[in-house]
XYZ file of C-alpha atoms in Angstrom:
678
model
C 0.000 0.000 0.000
C 1.072 3.599 -0.566
C 2.300 5.670 2.352
C -0.080 8.048 4.084
C 1.554 11.126 2.542
C 1.517 9.535 -0.920
C -2.196 8.906 -0.492
C -2.779 12.459 0.691
C -1.546 13.755 -2.646
C -3.061 11.131 -4.935
C -6.529 9.967 -3.932
C -8.533 13.190 -3.873
C -9.179 13.868 -7.563
C -11.122 10.661 -8.198
C -13.277 11.199 -5.129
C -14.094 14.768 -6.146
C -15.144 13.573 -9.599
C -17.396 10.972 -7.993
C -18.840 13.573 -5.616
C -19.703 15.887 -8.500
C -21.570 13.096 -10.273
C -23.312 12.098 -7.052
C -24.361 15.706 -6.463
C -25.951 15.820 -9.909
C -27.734 12.537 -9.221
C -29.191 13.836 -5.966
C -30.393 17.008 -7.647
C -32.101 14.877 -10.300
C -33.735 12.682 -7.660
C -34.908 15.696 -5.684
C -36.337 17.338 -8.782
C -38.294 14.226 -9.732
C -39.642 13.852 -6.210
C -40.627 17.497 -6.142
C -42.584 17.108 -9.361
C -44.327 13.908 -8.269
C -44.990 14.779 -4.609
C -45.702 18.498 -4.738
C -48.247 18.579 -1.918
C -46.929 15.660 0.121
C -45.572 16.180 3.664
C -41.818 16.361 4.221
C -41.603 12.801 5.558
C -43.190 11.305 2.455
C -41.000 13.381 0.148
C -37.835 12.491 2.026
C -38.555 8.771 1.959
C -39.405 8.892 -1.756
C -36.121 10.680 -2.388
C -34.048 8.231 -0.316
C -35.599 5.242 -2.101
C -35.063 6.800 -5.513
C -31.461 7.602 -4.639
C -30.874 4.060 -3.363
C -31.859 2.624 -6.726
C -29.469 4.832 -8.669
C -26.439 5.801 -6.621
C -22.964 4.524 -7.482
C -20.846 3.507 -4.455
C -17.355 4.906 -4.147
C -14.457 2.611 -3.283
C -10.797 3.609 -3.530
C -8.523 0.594 -3.801
C -5.742 2.448 -1.962
C -7.787 3.227 1.166
C -8.913 1.009 4.025
C -12.419 2.529 4.129
C -15.141 2.721 1.494
C -17.526 5.573 0.878
C -17.747 9.298 0.182
C -20.434 11.726 1.180
C -20.477 14.017 -1.810
C -21.556 17.626 -1.647
C -23.901 18.602 1.164
C -25.074 21.724 -0.662
C -28.210 20.997 -2.667
C -30.696 23.406 -4.228
C -33.953 24.202 -2.458
C -36.192 21.975 -4.553
C -39.005 19.548 -3.702
C -40.259 21.834 -0.926
C -37.664 20.498 1.523
C -35.712 22.934 3.641
C -32.516 23.207 5.663
C -32.561 21.364 9.015
C -30.154 23.960 10.545
C -27.624 21.242 11.304
C -25.070 21.288 14.132
C -25.934 17.941 15.685
C -23.900 15.156 17.222
C -25.484 11.728 16.662
C -24.953 8.950 19.167
C -22.208 7.171 17.250
C -21.224 5.436 20.475
C -24.597 3.671 20.655
C -24.352 2.771 16.970
C -20.952 1.148 17.514
C -22.003 -0.622 20.719
C -25.282 -2.037 19.342
C -24.808 -2.269 15.584
C -27.480 -1.701 12.933
C -29.346 -4.988 13.462
C -29.954 -4.357 17.151
C -30.978 -0.749 16.485
C -33.497 -1.948 13.921
C -34.853 -4.537 16.347
C -35.385 -1.849 18.978
C -37.374 0.262 16.518
C -39.377 -2.786 15.451
C -40.442 -3.428 19.031
C -41.810 0.088 19.599
C -45.589 0.417 19.803
C -47.079 3.444 18.021
C -50.238 4.889 19.515
C -51.143 7.322 16.718
C -51.189 7.125 12.922
C -48.378 9.698 12.813
C -46.198 7.573 15.083
C -46.901 4.557 12.874
C -45.754 6.509 9.816
C -42.591 7.624 11.576
C -41.866 4.069 12.751
C -42.166 2.736 9.212
C -39.956 5.537 7.932
C -37.298 4.653 10.507
C -37.429 0.957 9.574
C -37.278 1.759 5.856
C -34.388 4.174 6.388
C -32.389 1.581 8.302
C -32.959 -0.906 5.463
C -31.821 1.699 2.945
C -28.698 2.379 5.022
C -27.853 -1.333 5.060
C -28.412 -1.444 1.293
C -26.109 1.571 0.955
C -23.353 -0.244 2.855
C -23.866 -3.550 1.017
C -23.487 -1.876 -2.358
C -20.075 -0.662 -1.286
C -19.145 -4.222 -0.322
C -20.217 -5.556 -3.721
C -18.277 -2.787 -5.447
C -15.152 -3.689 -3.466
C -15.537 -7.333 -4.551
C -15.918 -6.314 -8.206
C -12.771 -4.214 -8.028
C -10.846 -7.007 -6.287
C -11.429 -9.275 -9.281
C -9.244 -6.957 -11.376
C -6.503 -6.480 -8.759
C -3.661 -8.526 -7.364
C -1.607 -8.846 -4.212
C -2.039 -6.451 -1.299
C -4.588 -4.304 -3.121
C -6.815 -7.308 -3.823
C -6.501 -8.491 -0.218
C -7.469 -5.052 1.083
C -10.577 -4.850 -1.123
C -11.739 -8.316 -0.115
C -11.104 -7.511 3.552
C -13.095 -4.310 3.090
C -16.025 -6.248 1.610
C -15.952 -8.768 4.464
C -15.861 -6.025 7.089
C -18.805 -4.222 5.505
C -20.838 -7.421 5.275
C -20.037 -8.059 8.930
C -21.220 -4.662 10.189
C -24.399 -4.979 8.114
C -25.404 -7.855 10.405
C -23.477 -7.492 13.673
C -21.979 -4.827 15.859
C -18.350 -3.977 14.998
C -15.788 -6.360 16.445
C -12.624 -4.472 15.479
C -11.349 -0.917 15.560
C -11.321 -0.897 11.748
C -14.938 -2.057 11.535
C -15.986 0.585 14.040
C -14.343 3.348 12.029
C -15.980 2.063 8.834
C -19.457 2.001 10.397
C -19.119 5.513 11.812
C -17.827 6.799 8.498
C -20.751 5.227 6.615
C -23.231 6.687 9.091
C -21.626 10.115 8.890
C -21.718 10.004 5.101
C -25.297 8.727 4.921
C -26.615 11.546 7.106
C -25.508 13.900 4.336
C -27.463 11.985 1.690
C -30.578 13.694 3.041
C -31.057 17.051 1.305
C -30.099 20.265 3.065
C -28.198 18.764 5.977
C -25.538 20.962 7.528
C -22.824 20.477 10.125
C -22.696 17.074 11.820
C -20.030 16.450 14.435
C -18.443 13.281 15.768
C -18.088 14.027 19.465
C -15.464 12.306 21.625
C -14.186 9.658 19.222
C -11.536 8.693 21.777
C -14.434 7.619 24.001
C -16.506 6.050 21.197
C -13.726 3.719 20.083
C -12.021 3.039 23.414
C -13.588 -0.439 23.992
C -12.686 -1.708 20.510
C -9.192 -0.249 20.722
C -8.465 -1.697 24.159
C -9.855 -5.140 23.351
C -7.736 -5.407 20.217
C -4.637 -4.122 21.961
C -5.146 -6.729 24.687
C -5.630 -9.462 22.078
C -2.498 -8.411 20.196
C -4.398 -7.782 16.935
C -3.786 -4.013 16.952
C -0.718 -1.926 17.700
C -0.541 1.775 18.433
C 1.100 2.378 15.059
C -1.511 0.381 13.149
C -4.278 2.266 14.988
C -2.683 5.564 13.909
C -2.577 4.305 10.322
C -6.287 3.462 10.482
C -7.083 6.906 11.867
C -5.149 8.477 8.991
C -7.122 6.434 6.459
C -10.325 7.508 8.242
C -9.238 11.149 7.871
C -8.348 10.572 4.220
C -11.794 9.161 3.480
C -13.381 12.006 5.406
C -11.364 14.575 3.463
C -13.294 13.659 0.302
C -16.515 14.930 1.818
C -17.540 18.337 0.547
C -19.161 19.379 3.769
C -19.597 21.997 6.416
C -17.552 22.242 9.603
C -17.337 18.985 11.540
C -15.587 18.471 14.832
C -13.780 15.731 16.647
C -13.543 16.537 20.335
C -11.037 14.860 22.627
C -10.250 14.481 26.313
C -12.180 16.148 29.124
C -14.344 14.374 31.686
C -16.035 11.008 31.863
C -19.699 10.437 32.752
C -18.977 10.777 36.459
C -16.860 13.902 36.117
C -13.497 12.160 36.437
C -10.590 12.884 34.114
C -10.746 11.160 30.747
C -8.001 10.504 28.243
C -6.507 7.465 26.498
C -4.114 6.579 23.670
C -6.726 7.634 21.129
C -6.841 11.159 22.573
C -3.285 11.584 21.354
C -3.573 9.441 18.221
C -6.418 11.490 16.762
C -4.257 14.599 17.158
C -1.224 12.842 15.680
C -3.243 11.808 12.615
C -4.269 15.394 11.947
C -0.676 16.516 12.439
C 0.515 14.037 9.788
C -2.132 14.884 7.200
C -2.659 18.611 7.922
C -6.237 18.745 6.609
C -8.684 21.580 7.188
C -11.268 18.990 8.264
C -12.174 17.399 10.590
C -11.605 20.190 13.056
C -9.978 18.899 16.245
C -10.913 20.384 19.612
C -9.435 19.509 22.986
C -11.196 19.827 26.341
C -8.783 21.213 28.913
C -8.918 20.488 32.636
C -6.494 21.394 35.398
C -5.307 17.776 35.352
C -4.853 17.409 31.591
C -1.699 15.298 31.218
C 1.635 16.482 29.900
C 1.422 13.882 27.120
C -1.887 15.318 25.866
C -0.555 18.870 26.125
C 2.565 17.889 24.156
C 0.475 16.304 21.397
C -1.738 19.392 21.279
C 1.224 21.757 20.984
C 2.795 19.564 18.289
C -0.411 19.786 16.268
C -0.795 23.501 16.938
C 2.706 24.136 15.592
C 1.616 22.797 12.188
C -0.694 25.783 11.754
C -4.373 25.835 10.986
C -5.552 26.630 14.490
C -5.905 23.049 15.709
C -6.622 21.969 18.263
C -8.903 24.607 19.647
C -9.033 24.576 23.437
C -12.280 24.265 25.415
C -12.766 25.022 29.108
C -14.125 21.670 30.267
C -15.224 22.695 33.767
C -16.797 26.010 32.761
C -18.756 24.484 29.877
C -20.002 21.691 32.130
C -21.247 24.277 34.645
C -22.799 26.275 31.823
C -24.761 23.299 30.498
C -25.976 22.296 33.962
C -27.079 25.890 34.510
C -28.985 25.674 31.224
C -30.972 22.698 32.534
C -29.089 19.667 31.257
C -28.255 16.794 33.590
C -24.840 16.530 35.197
C -23.970 13.379 33.221
C -25.028 15.014 29.944
C -22.922 18.047 30.742
C -19.882 15.979 31.741
C -19.689 14.336 28.317
C -20.601 17.353 26.177
C -19.353 17.729 22.646
C -18.813 20.839 20.588
C -20.571 21.010 17.264
C -19.743 23.287 14.355
C -17.261 25.900 15.466
C -17.357 25.902 19.265
C -20.971 25.329 20.298
C -21.374 22.975 23.286
C -24.263 20.506 23.490
C -24.887 17.180 25.232
C -23.626 14.209 23.250
C -25.874 12.014 21.151
C -29.296 13.196 22.303
C -29.675 16.806 21.202
C -31.242 18.328 18.100
C -28.776 21.164 18.159
C -29.579 23.968 15.767
C -26.785 25.975 17.328
C -26.755 28.559 14.537
C -30.522 28.911 14.399
C -30.988 32.612 15.000
C -28.639 35.515 14.323
C -28.648 39.031 15.729
C -25.978 41.455 14.608
C -25.860 43.678 17.667
C -23.930 46.366 15.799
C -26.751 46.696 13.301
C -29.377 46.948 16.053
C -27.334 49.596 17.832
C -26.907 51.591 14.619
C -30.693 51.543 14.157
C -31.191 52.800 17.709
C -28.520 55.478 17.447
C -30.075 56.908 14.285
C -33.308 57.745 16.134
C -33.967 61.436 16.745
C -34.271 61.388 20.527
C -32.694 63.373 23.368
C -31.367 62.001 26.660
C -30.327 64.152 29.603
C -27.714 61.766 30.963
C -25.686 58.822 29.766
C -27.678 56.556 32.070
C -30.822 57.705 30.261
C -29.154 56.930 26.931
C -28.004 53.508 28.140
C -31.418 52.590 29.531
C -33.100 53.693 26.307
C -30.718 51.544 24.238
C -31.372 48.507 26.389
C -35.127 49.035 26.203
C -34.863 49.344 22.416
C -32.835 46.131 22.237
C -35.432 44.267 24.290
C -38.276 45.622 22.180
C -36.523 44.605 18.955
C -35.822 41.140 20.296
C -39.391 40.484 21.424
C -41.247 42.039 18.488
C -38.913 41.462 15.528
C -36.450 38.668 16.189
C -38.340 36.245 18.411
C -41.327 35.896 16.046
C -38.930 35.303 13.138
C -37.133 32.618 15.144
C -40.408 30.844 15.898
C -41.358 31.004 12.225
C -38.039 29.523 11.178
C -38.361 26.660 13.631
C -41.899 25.955 12.406
C -40.686 25.940 8.809
C -38.076 23.338 9.729
C -40.687 21.228 11.522
C -42.937 21.130 8.476
C -40.380 21.058 5.643
C -37.558 18.808 6.881
C -37.472 15.142 7.922
C -34.148 13.737 9.161
C -35.019 10.057 9.336
C -31.520 8.611 9.507
C -30.379 11.176 12.043
C -33.402 10.213 14.157
C -32.247 6.596 14.236
C -29.017 7.550 15.994
C -30.200 10.534 18.060
C -31.465 9.406 21.455
C -35.156 9.904 22.073
C -36.405 9.940 18.490
C -37.035 6.219 17.963
C -38.283 5.776 21.534
C -40.882 8.512 21.014
C -41.430 7.704 17.328
C -40.958 11.345 16.469
C -38.626 13.004 13.983
C -35.811 15.227 15.236
C -37.585 18.202 13.662
C -40.663 17.367 15.772
C -38.672 17.628 19.023
C -38.189 13.884 19.056
C -34.705 14.061 20.620
C -34.241 14.105 24.379
C -32.992 17.695 24.150
C -33.809 20.398 21.634
C -32.006 23.700 21.219
C -32.686 26.888 19.336
C -29.660 29.108 19.721
C -29.310 32.830 19.149
C -25.913 34.009 17.879
C -25.135 37.537 19.041
C -22.351 39.287 17.154
C -20.381 42.394 18.021
C -20.574 42.939 21.779
C -17.138 44.583 21.771
C -18.110 47.148 19.131
C -21.411 47.933 20.872
C -19.590 48.420 24.180
C -17.077 50.739 22.497
C -19.917 52.736 20.935
C -21.503 53.222 24.352
C -18.149 54.249 25.815
C -17.576 56.834 23.092
C -21.050 58.310 23.508
C -20.466 58.561 27.261
C -17.076 60.244 26.898
C -17.563 62.575 23.928
C -21.204 63.580 24.470
C -21.840 63.416 28.209
C -18.486 63.542 30.034
C -16.466 66.009 27.944
C -19.315 67.456 25.825
C -17.045 67.700 22.802
C -20.139 67.064 20.650
C -23.835 67.103 21.216
C -25.711 63.909 20.505
C -27.184 65.358 17.259
C -23.705 66.385 16.120
C -22.305 62.921 16.694
C -25.377 61.406 15.030
C -24.708 63.511 11.933
C -21.091 62.361 11.732
C -22.174 58.728 12.010
C -25.101 59.064 9.598
C -22.845 60.667 6.961
C -20.098 58.082 7.562
C -17.710 60.581 9.178
C -17.178 63.374 6.660
C -15.050 65.200 9.267
C -11.673 63.480 9.279
C -10.662 65.157 12.548
C -13.774 63.847 14.297
C -13.078 60.369 12.963
C -9.465 60.482 14.113
C -10.475 61.691 17.575
C -12.974 58.856 18.003
C -10.603 56.225 16.688
C -7.824 57.320 19.022
C -9.989 57.082 22.138
C -8.194 54.430 24.220
C -10.909 53.350 26.669
C -12.442 50.388 24.892
C -13.414 46.839 25.669
C -10.181 44.897 25.885
C -8.097 47.850 27.069
C -8.042 46.697 30.674
C -10.270 49.569 31.799
C -12.499 48.403 34.653
C -15.580 50.374 33.608
C -15.432 49.091 30.035
C -15.356 45.533 31.372
C -18.294 46.232 33.686
C -20.306 47.770 30.868
C -19.643 44.841 28.530
C -20.594 42.406 31.302
C -23.847 44.294 31.876
C -24.717 44.100 28.183
C -23.856 40.394 28.073
C -26.057 39.688 31.096
C -28.960 41.447 29.406
C -28.452 39.525 26.170
C -28.350 36.171 27.937
C -31.540 36.955 29.839
C -33.352 38.061 26.710
C -32.648 34.743 25.028
C -33.108 32.285 27.868
C -36.138 33.974 29.464
C -38.279 34.043 26.324
C -38.720 30.561 24.814
C -41.234 30.224 22.004
C -41.779 26.487 22.638
C -41.718 24.671 25.985
C -39.856 21.713 24.439
C -37.020 23.864 23.111
C -34.211 25.453 25.112
C -33.293 28.935 23.937
C -29.550 29.360 24.415
C -27.266 32.282 23.470
C -23.776 32.648 22.069
C -21.461 35.614 21.686
C -20.420 35.212 18.078
C -21.805 35.368 14.563
C -20.072 33.081 12.105
C -17.985 35.324 9.755
C -20.459 38.166 10.292
C -17.756 40.302 11.883
C -15.844 40.266 8.587
C -18.649 40.257 6.022
C -20.114 43.515 7.334
C -20.564 45.466 4.099
C -24.195 46.327 4.872
C -23.670 47.363 8.498
C -23.933 51.163 9.026
C -21.307 53.238 10.802
C -21.242 53.319 14.601
C -20.217 56.041 17.074
C -17.000 54.301 18.119
C -15.299 55.520 14.925
C -16.147 52.439 12.892
C -17.129 53.389 9.347
C -19.955 51.769 7.387
C -18.953 48.363 6.078
C -15.929 48.049 8.354
C -15.350 44.922 10.382
C -16.706 44.734 13.904
C -15.496 42.839 16.983
C -15.279 39.054 16.832
C -16.547 36.788 19.606
C -15.467 38.086 23.009
C -12.504 40.036 21.643
C -12.094 43.766 21.423
C -12.572 45.565 18.123
C -9.780 46.378 15.697
C -10.046 50.045 16.713
C -8.436 49.235 20.042
C -5.035 50.884 19.897
C -1.954 49.236 21.388
C -3.624 45.853 21.599
C -2.287 43.832 24.489
C -3.112 40.125 24.345
C -3.098 39.761 28.119
C -5.517 42.668 28.608
C -7.793 41.331 25.875
C -7.924 37.917 27.504
C -8.520 39.401 30.952
C -11.368 41.538 29.612
C -12.989 38.502 28.017
C -13.097 36.595 31.304
C -14.900 39.525 32.951
C -17.955 38.611 30.865
C -20.498 36.162 32.377
C -19.418 33.425 29.962
C -21.235 30.643 31.826
C -24.434 32.139 30.423
C -23.368 31.399 26.823
C -22.986 27.619 26.360
C -23.353 27.884 22.595
C -20.087 29.760 22.298
C -17.940 32.664 23.438
C -14.731 32.365 21.411
C -11.417 34.148 21.545
C -8.781 33.950 18.815
C -5.093 34.702 19.343
C -2.501 34.983 16.570
C 1.118 33.968 17.099
C 4.176 33.901 14.872
C 5.302 30.464 13.681
C 8.654 30.874 15.454
C 6.866 30.988 18.791
C 6.239 27.237 18.962
C 9.682 26.199 17.765
C 11.283 26.573 21.181
C 10.501 24.951 24.494
C 10.161 28.382 26.055
C 7.593 29.367 23.442
C 5.643 26.117 23.874
C 5.592 26.608 27.629
C 4.370 30.152 27.116
C 1.476 29.015 24.923
C 0.487 26.344 27.417
C 0.607 28.867 30.249
C -1.443 31.404 28.281
C -4.149 28.883 27.365
C -4.217 27.318 30.812
C -4.407 30.665 32.586
C -7.119 32.014 30.290
C -9.289 28.956 30.864
C -8.560 28.863 34.591
C -9.655 32.496 34.898
C -12.950 31.757 33.170
C -12.351 31.801 29.416
C -14.757 29.648 27.430
C -12.827 28.765 24.307
C -9.594 29.839 22.674
C -8.208 29.125 19.232
C -4.696 30.029 18.140
C -3.595 30.903 14.638
C 0.054 30.338 13.823
C 0.150 32.992 11.135
C 2.947 35.333 10.079
C 1.494 38.409 8.327
C 4.389 38.436 5.841
C 3.654 34.846 4.850
C -0.050 35.607 4.419
C 0.780 38.605 2.224
C 3.056 36.487 0.084
C 0.333 33.857 -0.213
C -1.933 36.510 -1.713
C 0.685 37.232 -4.361
C 1.759 33.634 -5.018
C -1.191 31.371 -4.110
C 0.226 28.452 -6.119
C 3.040 28.198 -3.561
C 0.748 28.032 -0.531
C -1.791 25.310 -1.220
C -1.240 23.799 2.234
C -1.386 27.067 4.194
C -4.270 26.640 6.641
C -5.746 29.310 8.893
C -8.436 29.380 11.551
C -11.405 31.543 10.695
C -14.376 31.999 12.975
C -14.171 28.559 14.481
C -13.019 26.335 11.665
C -9.993 25.940 9.436
C -9.704 26.803 5.739
C -6.913 26.930 3.151
C -5.932 30.596 3.152
C -5.800 30.892 -0.642
C -9.398 29.653 -0.927
C -10.757 32.609 1.050
C -12.070 35.736 -0.623
C -10.130 38.993 -0.452
C -12.182 40.432 2.424
C -11.557 37.389 4.589
C -7.860 37.346 3.742
C -7.424 41.013 4.601
C -9.225 40.579 7.915
C -7.056 37.641 8.905
C -3.885 39.477 7.924
C -4.928 42.525 9.941
C -5.666 40.391 12.985
C -2.396 38.513 12.592
C -0.604 41.863 12.648
C -2.457 42.902 15.797
C -2.055 39.558 17.589
C -5.748 39.137 18.461
């Protein structure tokens, strides 16, 4: 067989060609279903589509890889009246591996529906499981066909692949390799359904621990051979044209004790070898995280690409318990998408369900022709306006979106491996899972805080301008260059270390969290907030100017960081300001990104410094931190000579991308932030 690095450079083109053809096939199937089942409910349409696809799809098997399958392109057109399911879920892959498909089907078969709707859902689940088995079996037959034309090690691998697939079609996996193949098939098949977004793996070191340990004890698996299998798993996964997907590692066990094993390190080592943008690797950090895990994390981080990201295990556990999840659910949380924390295997996540660009709301408020005698009056009026906008504009739109998903999406395969759905004979979209989330992503708290600070200083404290005068400057996008320069040079901003700025930001964050959590639109759904908006801070062309000196269309603050208008940015002060926010109230995410030069991790002193920085930030109450190893000069050169930087990866808003694939606006933002350090 070829080496891992040989495979990295040779197997992708064929898979991409297959994925393109498979995408076209799925569009054709969807179009035909849409024409034939125009008025049918989403469940009937979805099942018709899956059955049509099953009769036509061509399985993908690469003779050089240990695992069969490819998931194709998850982006499909909005046809057939089926809509996006929001995504950001973590199926219970652990239960799938422990029970196998036959036992899962038996459990569904033994359920007793009490309504016609439950009976329809039960039949859909049974039919979907049969289609999934058919999907796997067709890969086995394809591997056998290919083996007939091959010789030696390649032939043996294809026949072994076929035997393994046949085995997991009937029994639970017995080997580490079989477990990886089943999880990969399940992950790929979820994406066969139209309009499915981010699906995450969860703690794969926990999922595969029993198979790994039993084979190690039996002498049928070595650490090196396990690493090779993980690399082949990553290679197969790299073919998927998909949204962000996470593997999370380490952290706590069900009882709250420390969890790590060989696989915790091996999954990081595999990503270090292959240096792919996906899957995104995240590491849960505790005070007792071992030196060996830290060393593996720093080795991977030094490769660039912002992996692993670091999660505050204890704080996120407290945050989830506070949000109403059980202690055991919180202990074994996973992060889905970029950094959003949810319980593992039983939660219909939807962690990017609703979006509020706070900067835009503030600009709308500031443009109003109203007078306020004091800054406290101004602040109270802004907060009242924000509440009114949330309750009358945003909340009804969120409820409408959730209802649209309920009536126009049917995730039957996801429901089979998402706890609660088969037991209740309800679809995930119908709140069938044990837990259901609708999150609200809130972007730009740093810029809003800075705007409040500038109004306080320039209008009320020093009276340099009246409120109408400042409004005119903002409305006209700062025609007075001196006024703009004066605002931009004001040093008291969020992230500057100023105590009042931290208190003000914390007050605004408390209000935002209360608005979201205190106003559910459905008793079965938890409303949970986050302090980020995926790439919204960069793609801000339509956002009006704000009174902090930010011009229309300029970038605004990302996550819990200060804005780019903060002069003399000090990483320590920025991190300390972030932990002054009530981050436990934001389980869906409160990220911080730090940029370091590549040289920093090449010395033991630098590595120790990074570990200390991350550990201290999380100990003091940080939620999540991701670190870009990005030299601005290298990024600039990559803009000029992209052909020389195909493997240059960079972290952007919670996931990793090849730098040269990003548009100019994204590149410029990342270069600017690399120059500033945060």
